[in-house]
Short mmCIF file of C-alpha atoms and ligand atoms in Angstrom, two decimals:
data_model
loop_
_atom_site.label_atom_id
_atom_site.label_comp_id
_atom_site.label_asym_id
_atom_site.label_seq_id
_atom_site.Cartn_x
_atom_site.Cartn_y
_atom_site.Cartn_z
CA MET A 1 25.97 6.82 34.28
CA SER A 2 23.14 4.69 32.96
CA TYR A 3 19.55 4.97 31.86
CA GLN A 4 16.76 3.02 33.55
CA ASN A 5 15.36 1.10 30.61
CA ARG A 6 12.10 -0.83 30.10
CA GLN A 7 11.73 -3.27 27.24
CA TRP A 8 9.05 -5.56 25.91
CA TYR A 9 10.60 -8.89 24.93
CA TYR A 10 8.82 -11.12 22.47
CA VAL A 11 9.04 -14.55 24.13
CA LYS A 12 6.34 -16.89 22.77
CA ARG A 13 4.63 -17.36 19.42
CA PRO A 14 0.88 -16.79 19.59
CA GLU A 15 -1.52 -19.12 17.84
CA GLY A 16 -4.48 -16.76 17.95
CA ARG A 17 -4.77 -13.41 19.65
CA VAL A 18 -1.69 -11.94 21.35
CA SER A 19 -1.83 -11.87 25.16
CA ASP A 20 0.41 -11.29 28.17
CA GLU A 21 2.10 -14.68 27.88
CA HIS A 22 3.69 -13.77 24.54
CA TYR A 23 5.58 -10.75 25.88
CA GLU A 24 7.71 -10.05 28.93
CA LEU A 25 8.28 -6.61 30.40
CA ARG A 26 11.90 -6.34 31.57
CA ASP A 27 13.76 -3.59 33.40
CA SER A 28 17.47 -3.06 32.86
CA GLU A 29 20.21 -0.43 32.91
CA LEU A 30 21.44 1.02 29.64
CA ASP A 31 25.13 1.94 29.86
CA ALA A 32 25.38 5.61 28.91
CA ARG A 33 28.92 5.39 27.50
CA LEU A 34 28.96 6.02 23.77
CA SER A 35 31.31 4.99 20.98
CA ALA A 36 31.92 7.32 18.07
CA ASN A 37 28.73 8.14 16.13
CA GLU A 38 26.45 6.49 18.66
CA VAL A 39 23.33 8.20 19.96
CA ILE A 40 20.92 7.34 22.77
CA ILE A 41 17.28 8.06 22.09
CA ARG A 42 14.27 8.00 24.36
CA ALA A 43 11.09 6.75 22.72
CA ARG A 44 8.19 9.22 22.62
CA LEU A 45 5.87 7.41 20.20
CA ILE A 46 5.97 3.71 19.39
CA SER A 47 4.20 2.21 16.43
CA VAL A 48 1.99 -0.86 16.58
CA ASP A 49 1.28 -2.34 13.17
CA PRO A 50 -0.50 -5.41 11.83
CA TYR A 51 2.74 -6.69 10.25
CA ILE A 52 4.02 -7.36 13.77
CA ARG A 53 1.42 -10.10 14.00
CA ILE A 54 2.42 -11.49 10.55
CA GLN A 55 6.05 -11.72 11.64
CA GLN A 56 5.02 -13.71 14.70
CA ALA A 57 4.11 -16.59 12.38
CA GLU A 58 6.35 -19.61 12.81
CA ARG A 59 7.21 -19.91 9.15
CA ASN A 60 8.59 -17.53 6.55
CA THR A 61 6.21 -14.94 5.14
CA TYR A 62 7.76 -12.04 3.21
CA ASP A 63 10.34 -12.18 5.96
CA VAL A 64 11.85 -14.69 8.33
CA PRO A 65 9.90 -15.00 11.60
CA HIS A 66 10.63 -12.38 14.27
CA PRO A 67 13.12 -14.12 16.60
CA LEU A 68 11.97 -15.04 20.09
CA GLY A 69 13.82 -13.63 23.09
CA ILE A 70 14.58 -10.19 21.68
CA VAL A 71 12.94 -6.79 22.01
CA GLN A 72 9.87 -6.48 19.76
CA ARG A 73 10.92 -4.62 16.64
CA ALA A 74 8.91 -1.56 15.69
CA GLY A 75 9.11 1.94 14.35
CA VAL A 76 9.70 4.70 16.91
CA VAL A 77 9.77 8.46 17.10
CA GLY A 78 12.19 9.47 19.81
CA GLU A 79 14.23 12.28 21.25
CA VAL A 80 18.02 12.32 21.38
CA VAL A 81 19.16 12.28 25.03
CA ALA A 82 22.90 11.71 24.47
CA SER A 83 25.00 11.97 21.34
CA ALA A 84 28.51 11.20 20.14
CA SER A 85 27.54 12.09 16.60
CA ALA A 86 28.10 15.33 14.74
CA LEU A 87 24.78 14.77 12.97
CA PHE A 88 22.49 14.70 16.02
CA LYS A 89 22.30 16.84 19.13
CA VAL A 90 20.46 16.38 22.42
CA GLY A 91 16.81 17.32 21.96
CA ASP A 92 16.60 16.39 18.28
CA ALA A 93 13.51 14.47 17.20
CA VAL A 94 14.35 11.34 15.25
CA ALA A 95 12.70 8.34 13.64
CA ALA A 96 14.25 4.94 14.29
CA TYR A 97 13.45 1.26 14.12
CA SER A 98 14.46 0.69 17.73
CA GLY A 99 11.46 -1.33 18.89
CA TRP A 100 9.43 -1.58 22.04
CA GLN A 101 11.91 -0.07 24.52
CA LEU A 102 12.15 3.22 26.37
CA TYR A 103 15.80 3.87 25.56
CA ALA A 104 17.93 2.63 22.69
CA LYS A 105 21.55 3.08 21.73
CA CYS A 106 21.72 3.51 17.96
CA HIS A 107 24.41 4.16 15.37
CA HIS A 108 23.62 7.50 13.77
CA SER A 109 23.13 5.80 10.40
CA GLU A 110 20.02 4.14 11.87
CA LEU A 111 18.33 7.46 12.60
CA THR A 112 16.38 9.96 10.50
CA LEU A 113 16.31 13.54 11.72
CA LEU A 114 12.77 14.97 11.91
CA ASP A 115 11.90 18.63 11.57
CA PRO A 116 8.83 19.48 13.69
CA ALA A 117 8.50 22.76 11.76
CA GLN A 118 7.87 20.81 8.55
CA ALA A 119 5.33 18.25 9.83
CA PRO A 120 4.22 16.79 13.17
CA VAL A 121 6.85 14.26 14.21
CA SER A 122 4.16 11.55 14.51
CA SER A 123 3.72 11.70 10.74
CA ALA A 124 7.03 9.81 10.40
CA LEU A 125 5.10 6.74 11.60
CA GLY A 126 2.01 7.49 9.52
CA VAL A 127 1.35 9.60 6.48
CA LEU A 128 5.03 10.41 5.87
CA GLY A 129 6.24 6.99 7.00
CA MET A 130 5.68 3.36 6.16
CA PRO A 131 1.83 3.51 5.97
CA GLY A 132 2.01 6.53 3.65
CA ARG A 133 4.57 4.84 1.43
CA THR A 134 2.42 1.72 1.24
CA ALA A 135 -0.69 3.68 0.38
CA TRP A 136 1.00 5.93 -2.17
CA PHE A 137 2.97 3.39 -4.19
CA GLY A 138 0.39 0.65 -3.75
CA LEU A 139 -2.34 2.81 -5.21
CA MET A 140 -0.38 4.80 -7.78
CA GLU A 141 1.81 2.01 -9.15
CA ALA A 142 -0.29 -1.13 -8.73
CA GLY A 143 -3.72 0.53 -8.85
CA ARG A 144 -2.94 2.87 -11.78
CA PRO A 145 -5.90 5.15 -10.91
CA ARG A 146 -7.59 7.15 -13.66
CA PRO A 147 -10.10 9.96 -13.18
CA GLY A 148 -13.58 8.50 -12.98
CA ASP A 149 -12.44 5.06 -11.78
CA THR A 150 -14.39 3.57 -8.91
CA LEU A 151 -11.94 2.71 -6.15
CA VAL A 152 -13.00 0.48 -3.26
CA VAL A 153 -10.79 0.39 -0.17
CA SER A 154 -11.21 -2.17 2.61
CA GLY A 155 -9.92 -1.24 6.07
CA ALA A 156 -10.64 2.27 4.84
CA ALA A 157 -10.66 4.00 8.23
CA GLY A 158 -7.24 2.64 9.20
CA ALA A 159 -3.71 3.99 8.76
CA VAL A 160 -3.10 2.77 5.21
CA GLY A 161 -6.73 2.69 4.06
CA SER A 162 -7.56 6.27 5.04
CA LEU A 163 -4.58 7.49 3.01
CA VAL A 164 -5.31 5.30 -0.01
CA ALA A 165 -8.85 6.66 -0.01
CA GLN A 166 -7.62 10.27 0.04
CA PHE A 167 -4.93 9.68 -2.58
CA GLY A 168 -7.64 8.09 -4.71
CA LYS A 169 -9.85 11.17 -4.38
CA ARG A 170 -6.92 13.37 -5.41
CA ALA A 171 -6.42 11.15 -8.47
CA GLY A 172 -10.02 11.82 -9.48
CA CYS A 173 -11.49 8.48 -8.48
CA ARG A 174 -14.91 7.86 -7.04
CA VAL A 175 -13.97 6.32 -3.70
CA ILE A 176 -16.04 3.96 -1.57
CA GLY A 177 -14.60 2.86 1.77
CA ILE A 178 -15.43 -0.30 3.70
CA ALA A 179 -15.04 -0.16 7.47
CA GLY A 180 -16.51 -1.52 10.68
CA GLY A 181 -19.25 0.52 12.33
CA ALA A 182 -21.35 3.61 11.70
CA ALA A 183 -18.87 6.00 13.33
CA LYS A 184 -16.04 4.91 11.06
CA CYS A 185 -18.29 5.15 8.02
CA ALA A 186 -19.30 8.69 9.02
CA PHE A 187 -15.59 9.53 9.32
CA LEU A 188 -15.07 8.27 5.76
CA THR A 189 -17.82 10.31 4.16
CA GLU A 190 -17.90 13.39 6.40
CA THR A 191 -14.25 13.88 7.35
CA LEU A 192 -12.44 12.30 4.40
CA GLY A 193 -15.08 13.33 1.86
CA LEU A 194 -15.43 9.90 0.27
CA ASP A 195 -18.28 9.22 -2.10
CA GLY A 196 -19.69 6.41 -0.03
CA ALA A 197 -19.01 3.98 2.81
CA VAL A 198 -20.14 0.46 3.61
CA ASP A 199 -20.27 -0.79 7.19
CA TYR A 200 -19.32 -4.45 6.84
CA ARG A 201 -20.44 -5.17 10.40
CA ALA A 202 -24.00 -4.23 9.42
CA HIS A 203 -23.94 -6.93 6.73
CA PRO A 204 -22.93 -10.21 8.32
CA THR A 205 -23.71 -12.45 5.33
CA LEU A 206 -21.72 -12.62 2.12
CA ASP A 207 -24.73 -11.97 -0.10
CA GLY A 208 -25.89 -9.05 2.01
CA LEU A 209 -22.46 -7.47 2.06
CA ARG A 210 -22.03 -7.92 -1.67
CA ALA A 211 -25.42 -6.31 -2.32
CA ALA A 212 -24.48 -3.33 -0.15
CA ILE A 213 -21.14 -2.86 -1.93
CA GLU A 214 -22.81 -3.24 -5.31
CA ALA A 215 -25.42 -0.64 -4.40
CA ALA A 216 -22.68 1.76 -3.27
CA THR A 217 -20.35 1.23 -6.23
CA GLY A 218 -22.16 -0.09 -9.31
CA GLY A 219 -18.93 -1.96 -10.11
CA VAL A 220 -15.28 -1.72 -9.14
CA ASP A 221 -12.28 -0.59 -11.21
CA ILE A 222 -9.72 -0.73 -8.39
CA TYR A 223 -9.95 -2.73 -5.20
CA PHE A 224 -7.32 -1.87 -2.58
CA ASP A 225 -7.55 -4.71 -0.09
CA ASN A 226 -6.29 -4.40 3.46
CA VAL A 227 -8.49 -7.09 4.97
CA GLY A 228 -9.13 -10.22 2.87
CA GLY A 229 -11.68 -12.83 3.99
CA MET A 230 -15.36 -12.29 3.41
CA ILE A 231 -15.01 -8.63 2.40
CA THR A 232 -12.79 -9.61 -0.51
CA ASP A 233 -15.12 -12.44 -1.45
CA ALA A 234 -17.89 -9.85 -1.59
CA VAL A 235 -15.94 -7.41 -3.77
CA ILE A 236 -14.34 -9.66 -6.40
CA PRO A 237 -17.57 -10.55 -8.26
CA LEU A 238 -18.18 -6.79 -8.65
CA ILE A 239 -15.00 -6.00 -10.59
CA LYS A 240 -15.23 -4.32 -13.98
CA LEU A 241 -13.28 -4.97 -17.14
CA ARG A 242 -9.49 -4.72 -16.58
CA ALA A 243 -9.94 -4.06 -12.87
CA ARG A 244 -6.85 -3.86 -10.69
CA ILE A 245 -6.87 -5.65 -7.34
CA ILE A 246 -4.12 -4.69 -4.90
CA ILE A 247 -3.44 -7.08 -2.06
CA CYS A 248 -1.91 -4.93 0.63
CA GLY A 249 -3.01 -6.87 3.68
CA ALA A 250 -5.27 -9.63 4.92
CA ILE A 251 -5.81 -8.66 8.53
CA ALA A 252 -8.93 -10.83 8.79
CA GLN A 253 -6.54 -13.79 8.50
CA TYR A 254 -3.69 -12.74 10.81
CA ASP A 255 -4.72 -13.77 14.30
CA GLY A 256 -4.70 -17.50 13.82
CA GLY A 257 -5.79 -17.62 10.22
CA LEU A 258 -2.31 -17.35 8.76
CA ASP A 259 -1.49 -20.82 9.98
CA ALA A 260 -4.95 -22.29 9.32
CA PRO A 261 -6.41 -20.07 6.61
CA GLU A 262 -9.97 -20.24 5.40
CA LEU A 263 -10.43 -21.95 2.04
CA ALA A 264 -9.59 -19.14 -0.36
CA PRO A 265 -9.29 -17.32 -2.68
CA ARG A 266 -12.76 -17.76 -4.03
CA PHE A 267 -14.46 -16.17 -7.00
CA LEU A 268 -11.25 -15.90 -9.04
CA GLN A 269 -13.19 -16.84 -12.15
CA HIS A 270 -14.12 -13.15 -12.25
CA MET A 271 -10.46 -12.37 -12.88
CA LEU A 272 -10.83 -14.34 -16.09
CA PHE A 273 -14.20 -12.91 -17.02
CA LYS A 274 -12.94 -9.34 -16.58
CA ARG A 275 -9.29 -9.85 -17.65
CA ALA A 276 -8.36 -8.23 -14.34
CA SER A 277 -5.03 -8.17 -12.54
CA ILE A 278 -4.17 -8.88 -8.94
CA GLN A 279 -0.94 -7.76 -7.34
CA GLY A 280 0.54 -7.98 -3.88
CA ILE A 281 2.48 -4.93 -2.75
CA LEU A 282 5.03 -4.51 0.02
CA ALA A 283 6.13 -1.27 1.67
CA ARG A 284 9.78 -2.23 1.82
CA ASP A 285 9.97 -2.60 -1.97
CA TYR A 286 9.54 1.16 -2.13
CA THR A 287 11.83 2.20 0.72
CA HIS A 288 14.42 3.58 -1.70
CA ARG A 289 11.71 5.84 -3.18
CA MET A 290 10.66 7.35 0.15
CA ASP A 291 11.93 10.81 -0.81
CA GLU A 292 9.77 10.77 -3.92
CA MET A 293 6.65 10.04 -1.86
CA ILE A 294 7.52 12.66 0.77
CA LYS A 295 8.18 15.30 -1.91
CA THR A 296 4.67 14.79 -3.25
CA VAL A 297 2.71 14.19 -0.06
CA ALA A 298 4.44 16.43 2.54
CA PRO A 299 3.20 19.68 0.95
CA TRP A 300 -0.36 18.31 1.13
CA VAL A 301 0.18 17.53 4.82
CA ARG A 302 1.62 21.00 5.47
CA ARG A 303 -1.31 22.66 3.71
CA GLY A 304 -3.81 20.55 5.67
CA GLU A 305 -5.10 18.90 2.52
CA ILE A 306 -4.66 15.37 3.87
CA VAL A 307 -6.35 14.15 7.02
CA SER A 308 -3.68 12.18 8.86
CA GLN A 309 -5.90 10.75 11.56
CA GLU A 310 -4.17 9.23 14.58
CA THR A 311 -5.35 7.27 17.61
CA TYR A 312 -3.20 7.40 20.74
CA VAL A 313 -2.91 4.87 23.52
CA ASP A 314 -1.02 6.16 26.56
CA GLY A 315 1.60 4.14 28.40
CA PHE A 316 4.54 1.93 27.48
CA GLU A 317 2.92 -0.93 29.43
CA GLN A 318 -0.03 -0.88 26.98
CA LEU A 319 1.97 -1.99 23.92
CA PRO A 320 0.80 -5.63 23.65
CA ALA A 321 -2.82 -4.63 24.34
CA ALA A 322 -2.54 -1.90 21.73
CA LEU A 323 -1.30 -4.42 19.19
CA ASN A 324 -4.32 -6.58 19.94
CA SER A 325 -6.69 -3.68 19.59
CA LEU A 326 -5.86 -3.46 15.87
CA PHE A 327 -7.76 -6.71 15.48
CA GLU A 328 -10.76 -5.28 17.28
CA GLY A 329 -10.85 -2.15 15.13
CA LYS A 330 -10.43 0.23 18.07
CA ASN A 331 -8.23 2.62 16.08
CA LEU A 332 -9.20 5.37 13.67
CA GLY A 333 -6.26 6.08 11.40
CA LYS A 334 -2.74 5.34 12.63
CA LEU A 335 -2.47 3.70 16.05
CA LEU A 336 0.42 5.00 18.17
CA VAL A 337 1.47 4.35 21.73
CA ARG A 338 2.54 7.52 23.50
CA ILE A 339 5.25 7.20 26.13
N1 NAP B 401 1.85 -4.64 2.15
C1 NAP B 401 2.46 -3.80 2.99
O1 NAP B 401 3.61 -3.44 2.84
C2 NAP B 401 1.68 -3.27 4.15
C3 NAP B 401 2.12 -2.17 4.89
C4 NAP B 401 1.31 -1.68 5.92
C5 NAP B 401 0.12 -2.31 6.23
N2 NAP B 401 -0.24 -3.40 5.48
C6 NAP B 401 -1.49 -4.08 5.74
O2 NAP B 401 -2.53 -3.15 5.55
C7 NAP B 401 -3.59 -3.47 6.44
C8 NAP B 401 -3.92 -2.24 7.27
O3 NAP B 401 -2.79 -1.92 8.05
P1 NAP B 401 -2.79 -0.59 8.93
O4 NAP B 401 -1.46 -0.45 9.53
O5 NAP B 401 -3.33 0.50 8.11
O6 NAP B 401 -3.80 -0.98 10.10
P2 NAP B 401 -5.19 -0.28 10.42
O7 NAP B 401 -6.03 -0.42 9.20
O8 NAP B 401 -4.93 1.08 10.95
O9 NAP B 401 -5.77 -1.13 11.61
C9 NAP B 401 -6.31 -2.36 11.41
C10 NAP B 401 -7.83 -2.25 11.07
O10 NAP B 401 -8.21 -3.46 10.43
C11 NAP B 401 -9.58 -3.67 10.64
N3 NAP B 401 -9.81 -5.09 10.96
C12 NAP B 401 -9.20 -5.81 11.92
N4 NAP B 401 -9.66 -7.09 11.91
C13 NAP B 401 -10.57 -7.15 10.90
C14 NAP B 401 -11.41 -8.19 10.39
N5 NAP B 401 -11.37 -9.42 10.91
N6 NAP B 401 -12.21 -7.89 9.36
C15 NAP B 401 -12.27 -6.65 8.84
N7 NAP B 401 -11.50 -5.62 9.28
C16 NAP B 401 -10.67 -5.88 10.30
C17 NAP B 401 -10.03 -2.77 11.80
O11 NAP B 401 -10.86 -1.76 11.27
P3 NAP B 401 -12.47 -1.95 11.26
O12 NAP B 401 -12.96 -1.32 12.50
O13 NAP B 401 -12.89 -1.23 10.01
O14 NAP B 401 -12.76 -3.40 11.23
C18 NAP B 401 -8.73 -2.17 12.28
O15 NAP B 401 -8.89 -0.85 12.75
C19 NAP B 401 -3.16 -4.67 7.25
O16 NAP B 401 -3.66 -5.83 6.65
C20 NAP B 401 -1.65 -4.61 7.14
O17 NAP B 401 -1.04 -5.86 7.32
C21 NAP B 401 0.51 -3.88 4.48
#
């Protein structure tokens, strides 16, 4: 017996935006025979994340480049369809890092069992997964929020940003989100209950954007940066004494800019003036503390106290286009491809 598999192979490094030429859709048969402790899963939800674009860079980043000629790596929520493991049975929902493929044969040590009664299984790729871990430890450990601090979050309507903003509110901060477009800004203030929102698209010049952020904040104690580029240039001169700047991402630089970045960083003299600190944070540095984050955050999710917004794109064939759409801001919250 075999399974009719479909896989997206990563075959060519993009210089700018990802397109069809960088991926190949291949059909194959997956042999259904299992060795001891092996499990076959069928993907139900596949994650598309900005780091996928970082790892397409030709040179080392925080990781070696994603190899060409293999299935695109990614987080997946799947369903067990065959099992030779005592730990998993057919029908179980699992999280895996099995990539852009319909079926995958995994050793059971590569799988995490999900309990749909505890939280929606999709949360394993969002609020109770890598984005949640990034937001939680990035804000709490690097940001060191105190009640009354003004926290500014760029990319605030996205997967990580929307969680940082809510964790900041729970820590007693005054939270201002920066996002693209009036609808996303309304989501930030009306749905997430933030204290203010700035639509960076409505302010195309650096001076105009800075004035808008200044008017909304009056100064910044913590800047959680998901975007980089002009937004960060606009925020840095607004930092207050002993501000904390967390560099989580620089998505404005990923599609092409990583290899030919803009001249930056600028305005770092303000770090001196305000004796501020700047720290990069990486999700994987906190992987071993996942249980700690889940213990704190899962009860909030269960009680409906955290908005874990998700955007779904339907169809396995849509994966490369969905990845691209992150750079066009089409998602609200976590972007997932539903199979
Ligand atoms: N350090 C880590 O371990 C770690 C882990 C996860 C994610 N990250 C980083 O965190 C950031 C957010 O990731 P995510 O998964 O939560 O993605 P996301 O925010 O859900 O999606 C990306 C969003 O970025 C915004 N964007 C795209 N291009 C932009 C540009 N040129 N200028 C301004 N905004 C732009 C878009 O929102 P708008 O419509 O508002 O423009 C888009 O919706 C990324 O930089 C990612 O690399 C880092």
